[in-house]
Amino acid sequence: MPHSGNCLDLIGEEDKISNLHLLMAFNFIFNLAVNYAWHTAQLMCSTISSISNLRKPVFNATCAVSVFYAN
């Protein structure tokens, strides 16, 4: 490969392409990991929310009528 005159051009074109492929593969895997972590956190939050909703007493119109006639 002829010298281009650029002192910063220390690696060849093939190495640049290999580095680009490695960077793209890393970026893809990193995005998968972040996406998985995001969805796992969302699932955990919705599960915790569902569990906490089960503990709350339900008081609706039917309960109010039942309590009224019970007293």
Short mmCIF file of N, CA and C in Angstrom, two decimals:
data_model
loop_
_atom_site.label_atom_id
_atom_site.label_comp_id
_atom_site.label_asym_id
_atom_site.label_seq_id
_atom_site.Cartn_x
_atom_site.Cartn_y
_atom_site.Cartn_z
N MET A 1 0.86 -1.18 0.00
CA MET A 1 0.00 0.00 0.00
C MET A 1 0.90 1.24 0.00
N PRO A 2 0.69 2.13 -0.94
CA PRO A 2 1.52 3.32 -0.98
C PRO A 2 1.21 4.26 0.16
N HIS A 3 2.21 4.98 0.55
CA HIS A 3 2.05 5.93 1.66
C HIS A 3 1.19 7.10 1.20
N SER A 4 0.14 7.39 1.94
CA SER A 4 -0.81 8.44 1.55
C SER A 4 -0.38 9.82 1.99
N GLY A 5 0.65 9.90 2.78
CA GLY A 5 1.08 11.19 3.27
C GLY A 5 0.41 11.61 4.56
N ASN A 6 -0.55 10.81 5.03
CA ASN A 6 -1.26 11.11 6.27
C ASN A 6 -0.57 10.35 7.41
N CYS A 7 -0.04 11.06 8.36
CA CYS A 7 0.67 10.42 9.47
C CYS A 7 -0.26 9.61 10.36
N LEU A 8 -1.57 9.92 10.35
CA LEU A 8 -2.52 9.22 11.22
C LEU A 8 -3.00 7.91 10.61
N ASP A 9 -2.71 7.68 9.32
CA ASP A 9 -3.15 6.47 8.64
C ASP A 9 -2.16 5.35 8.95
N LEU A 10 -2.28 4.76 10.14
CA LEU A 10 -1.31 3.77 10.59
C LEU A 10 -1.73 2.33 10.30
N ILE A 11 -3.01 2.11 10.01
CA ILE A 11 -3.47 0.75 9.73
C ILE A 11 -4.03 0.69 8.32
N GLY A 12 -4.01 -0.49 7.74
CA GLY A 12 -4.48 -0.68 6.37
C GLY A 12 -5.99 -0.69 6.28
N GLU A 13 -6.47 -0.66 5.04
CA GLU A 13 -7.91 -0.64 4.80
C GLU A 13 -8.58 -1.92 5.31
N GLU A 14 -7.93 -3.07 5.14
CA GLU A 14 -8.51 -4.33 5.59
C GLU A 14 -8.67 -4.34 7.11
N ASP A 15 -7.69 -3.79 7.80
CA ASP A 15 -7.79 -3.71 9.26
C ASP A 15 -8.91 -2.76 9.68
N LYS A 16 -9.09 -1.68 8.93
CA LYS A 16 -10.17 -0.75 9.24
C LYS A 16 -11.52 -1.43 9.07
N ILE A 17 -11.67 -2.22 8.01
CA ILE A 17 -12.94 -2.93 7.78
C ILE A 17 -13.16 -3.96 8.89
N SER A 18 -12.10 -4.68 9.28
CA SER A 18 -12.23 -5.65 10.37
C SER A 18 -12.62 -4.96 11.67
N ASN A 19 -12.00 -3.83 11.95
CA ASN A 19 -12.34 -3.09 13.16
C ASN A 19 -13.78 -2.60 13.11
N LEU A 20 -14.22 -2.17 11.93
CA LEU A 20 -15.61 -1.71 11.78
C LEU A 20 -16.58 -2.86 12.03
N HIS A 21 -16.26 -4.04 11.50
CA HIS A 21 -17.12 -5.21 11.73
C HIS A 21 -17.17 -5.58 13.20
N LEU A 22 -16.03 -5.53 13.86
CA LEU A 22 -16.00 -5.81 15.30
C LEU A 22 -16.82 -4.80 16.08
N LEU A 23 -16.70 -3.54 15.70
CA LEU A 23 -17.46 -2.49 16.37
C LEU A 23 -18.96 -2.67 16.15
N MET A 24 -19.35 -3.03 14.93
CA MET A 24 -20.77 -3.25 14.64
C MET A 24 -21.30 -4.46 15.41
N ALA A 25 -20.50 -5.52 15.50
CA ALA A 25 -20.92 -6.71 16.25
C ALA A 25 -21.06 -6.37 17.73
N PHE A 26 -20.10 -5.64 18.27
CA PHE A 26 -20.18 -5.23 19.67
C PHE A 26 -21.41 -4.37 19.91
N ASN A 27 -21.68 -3.43 19.01
CA ASN A 27 -22.83 -2.55 19.14
C ASN A 27 -24.13 -3.35 19.12
N PHE A 28 -24.22 -4.34 18.23
CA PHE A 28 -25.41 -5.18 18.13
C PHE A 28 -25.63 -5.95 19.43
N ILE A 29 -24.58 -6.58 19.94
CA ILE A 29 -24.70 -7.36 21.18
C ILE A 29 -25.01 -6.46 22.37
N PHE A 30 -24.39 -5.30 22.41
CA PHE A 30 -24.66 -4.35 23.49
C PHE A 30 -26.12 -3.90 23.46
N ASN A 31 -26.65 -3.61 22.28
CA ASN A 31 -28.06 -3.20 22.17
C ASN A 31 -29.00 -4.33 22.58
N LEU A 32 -28.65 -5.57 22.25
CA LEU A 32 -29.47 -6.70 22.69
C LEU A 32 -29.49 -6.79 24.21
N ALA A 33 -28.33 -6.62 24.83
CA ALA A 33 -28.24 -6.71 26.29
C ALA A 33 -29.03 -5.59 26.95
N VAL A 34 -28.93 -4.38 26.43
CA VAL A 34 -29.68 -3.26 27.00
C VAL A 34 -31.18 -3.48 26.83
N ASN A 35 -31.58 -3.96 25.65
CA ASN A 35 -33.00 -4.22 25.39
C ASN A 35 -33.53 -5.30 26.34
N TYR A 36 -32.76 -6.36 26.54
CA TYR A 36 -33.16 -7.43 27.45
C TYR A 36 -33.29 -6.90 28.88
N ALA A 37 -32.31 -6.11 29.31
CA ALA A 37 -32.35 -5.55 30.67
C ALA A 37 -33.56 -4.63 30.83
N TRP A 38 -33.85 -3.83 29.82
CA TRP A 38 -35.00 -2.90 29.88
C TRP A 38 -36.31 -3.68 30.03
N HIS A 39 -36.49 -4.71 29.19
CA HIS A 39 -37.73 -5.48 29.25
C HIS A 39 -37.84 -6.27 30.55
N THR A 40 -36.72 -6.76 31.06
CA THR A 40 -36.74 -7.47 32.34
C THR A 40 -37.13 -6.53 33.47
N ALA A 41 -36.60 -5.32 33.46
CA ALA A 41 -36.95 -4.34 34.49
C ALA A 41 -38.42 -3.96 34.40
N GLN A 42 -38.93 -3.80 33.18
CA GLN A 42 -40.35 -3.46 33.00
C GLN A 42 -41.23 -4.59 33.52
N LEU A 43 -40.85 -5.84 33.22
CA LEU A 43 -41.62 -6.99 33.68
C LEU A 43 -41.62 -7.07 35.20
N MET A 44 -40.47 -6.82 35.81
CA MET A 44 -40.39 -6.86 37.28
C MET A 44 -41.26 -5.76 37.88
N CYS A 45 -41.24 -4.58 37.30
CA CYS A 45 -42.05 -3.48 37.82
C CYS A 45 -43.54 -3.79 37.70
N SER A 46 -43.95 -4.35 36.57
CA SER A 46 -45.37 -4.66 36.41
C SER A 46 -45.78 -5.79 37.34
N THR A 47 -44.88 -6.75 37.60
CA THR A 47 -45.19 -7.84 38.53
C THR A 47 -45.34 -7.30 39.94
N ILE A 48 -44.43 -6.43 40.35
CA ILE A 48 -44.51 -5.83 41.68
C ILE A 48 -45.78 -5.00 41.81
N SER A 49 -46.12 -4.28 40.76
CA SER A 49 -47.34 -3.47 40.77
C SER A 49 -48.57 -4.36 40.90
N SER A 50 -48.58 -5.48 40.18
CA SER A 50 -49.72 -6.40 40.26
C SER A 50 -49.85 -6.99 41.66
N ILE A 51 -48.72 -7.35 42.26
CA ILE A 51 -48.76 -7.92 43.62
C ILE A 51 -49.26 -6.88 44.61
N SER A 52 -48.80 -5.64 44.48
CA SER A 52 -49.23 -4.61 45.43
C SER A 52 -50.71 -4.28 45.23
N ASN A 53 -51.20 -4.40 44.01
CA ASN A 53 -52.63 -4.16 43.76
C ASN A 53 -53.49 -5.25 44.38
N LEU A 54 -52.97 -6.46 44.49
CA LEU A 54 -53.75 -7.55 45.08
C LEU A 54 -53.97 -7.32 46.58
N ARG A 55 -53.07 -6.62 47.22
CA ARG A 55 -53.17 -6.40 48.66
C ARG A 55 -54.17 -5.31 49.02
N LYS A 56 -54.53 -4.46 48.07
CA LYS A 56 -55.43 -3.36 48.37
C LYS A 56 -56.86 -3.87 48.48
N PRO A 57 -57.58 -3.49 49.51
CA PRO A 57 -58.97 -3.93 49.62
C PRO A 57 -59.82 -3.26 48.54
N VAL A 58 -60.72 -4.02 48.00
CA VAL A 58 -61.61 -3.49 46.97
C VAL A 58 -62.90 -3.05 47.65
N PHE A 59 -63.25 -1.80 47.47
CA PHE A 59 -64.48 -1.27 48.05
C PHE A 59 -65.27 -0.62 46.93
N ASN A 60 -66.30 -1.29 46.47
CA ASN A 60 -67.10 -0.76 45.38
C ASN A 60 -68.55 -0.62 45.84
N ALA A 61 -69.44 -0.36 44.93
CA ALA A 61 -70.84 -0.13 45.28
C ALA A 61 -71.46 -1.38 45.91
N THR A 62 -71.11 -2.56 45.44
CA THR A 62 -71.66 -3.79 46.01
C THR A 62 -71.23 -3.94 47.47
N CYS A 63 -69.97 -3.63 47.76
CA CYS A 63 -69.50 -3.68 49.14
C CYS A 63 -70.24 -2.67 50.00
N ALA A 64 -70.46 -1.49 49.48
CA ALA A 64 -71.14 -0.44 50.24
C ALA A 64 -72.55 -0.87 50.60
N VAL A 65 -73.26 -1.48 49.66
CA VAL A 65 -74.63 -1.95 49.93
C VAL A 65 -74.60 -3.07 50.95
N SER A 66 -73.64 -3.99 50.82
CA SER A 66 -73.54 -5.10 51.77
C SER A 66 -73.26 -4.59 53.18
N VAL A 67 -72.35 -3.62 53.31
CA VAL A 67 -72.03 -3.06 54.62
C VAL A 67 -73.23 -2.32 55.18
N PHE A 68 -73.96 -1.61 54.34
CA PHE A 68 -75.13 -0.86 54.79
C PHE A 68 -76.19 -1.80 55.37
N TYR A 69 -76.49 -2.90 54.65
CA TYR A 69 -77.52 -3.82 55.13
C TYR A 69 -77.04 -4.68 56.29
N ALA A 70 -75.73 -4.86 56.40
CA ALA A 70 -75.21 -5.66 57.51
C ALA A 70 -75.34 -4.91 58.83
N ASN A 71 -75.31 -3.58 58.76
CA ASN A 71 -75.41 -2.79 59.99
C ASN A 71 -76.85 -2.50 60.23
#
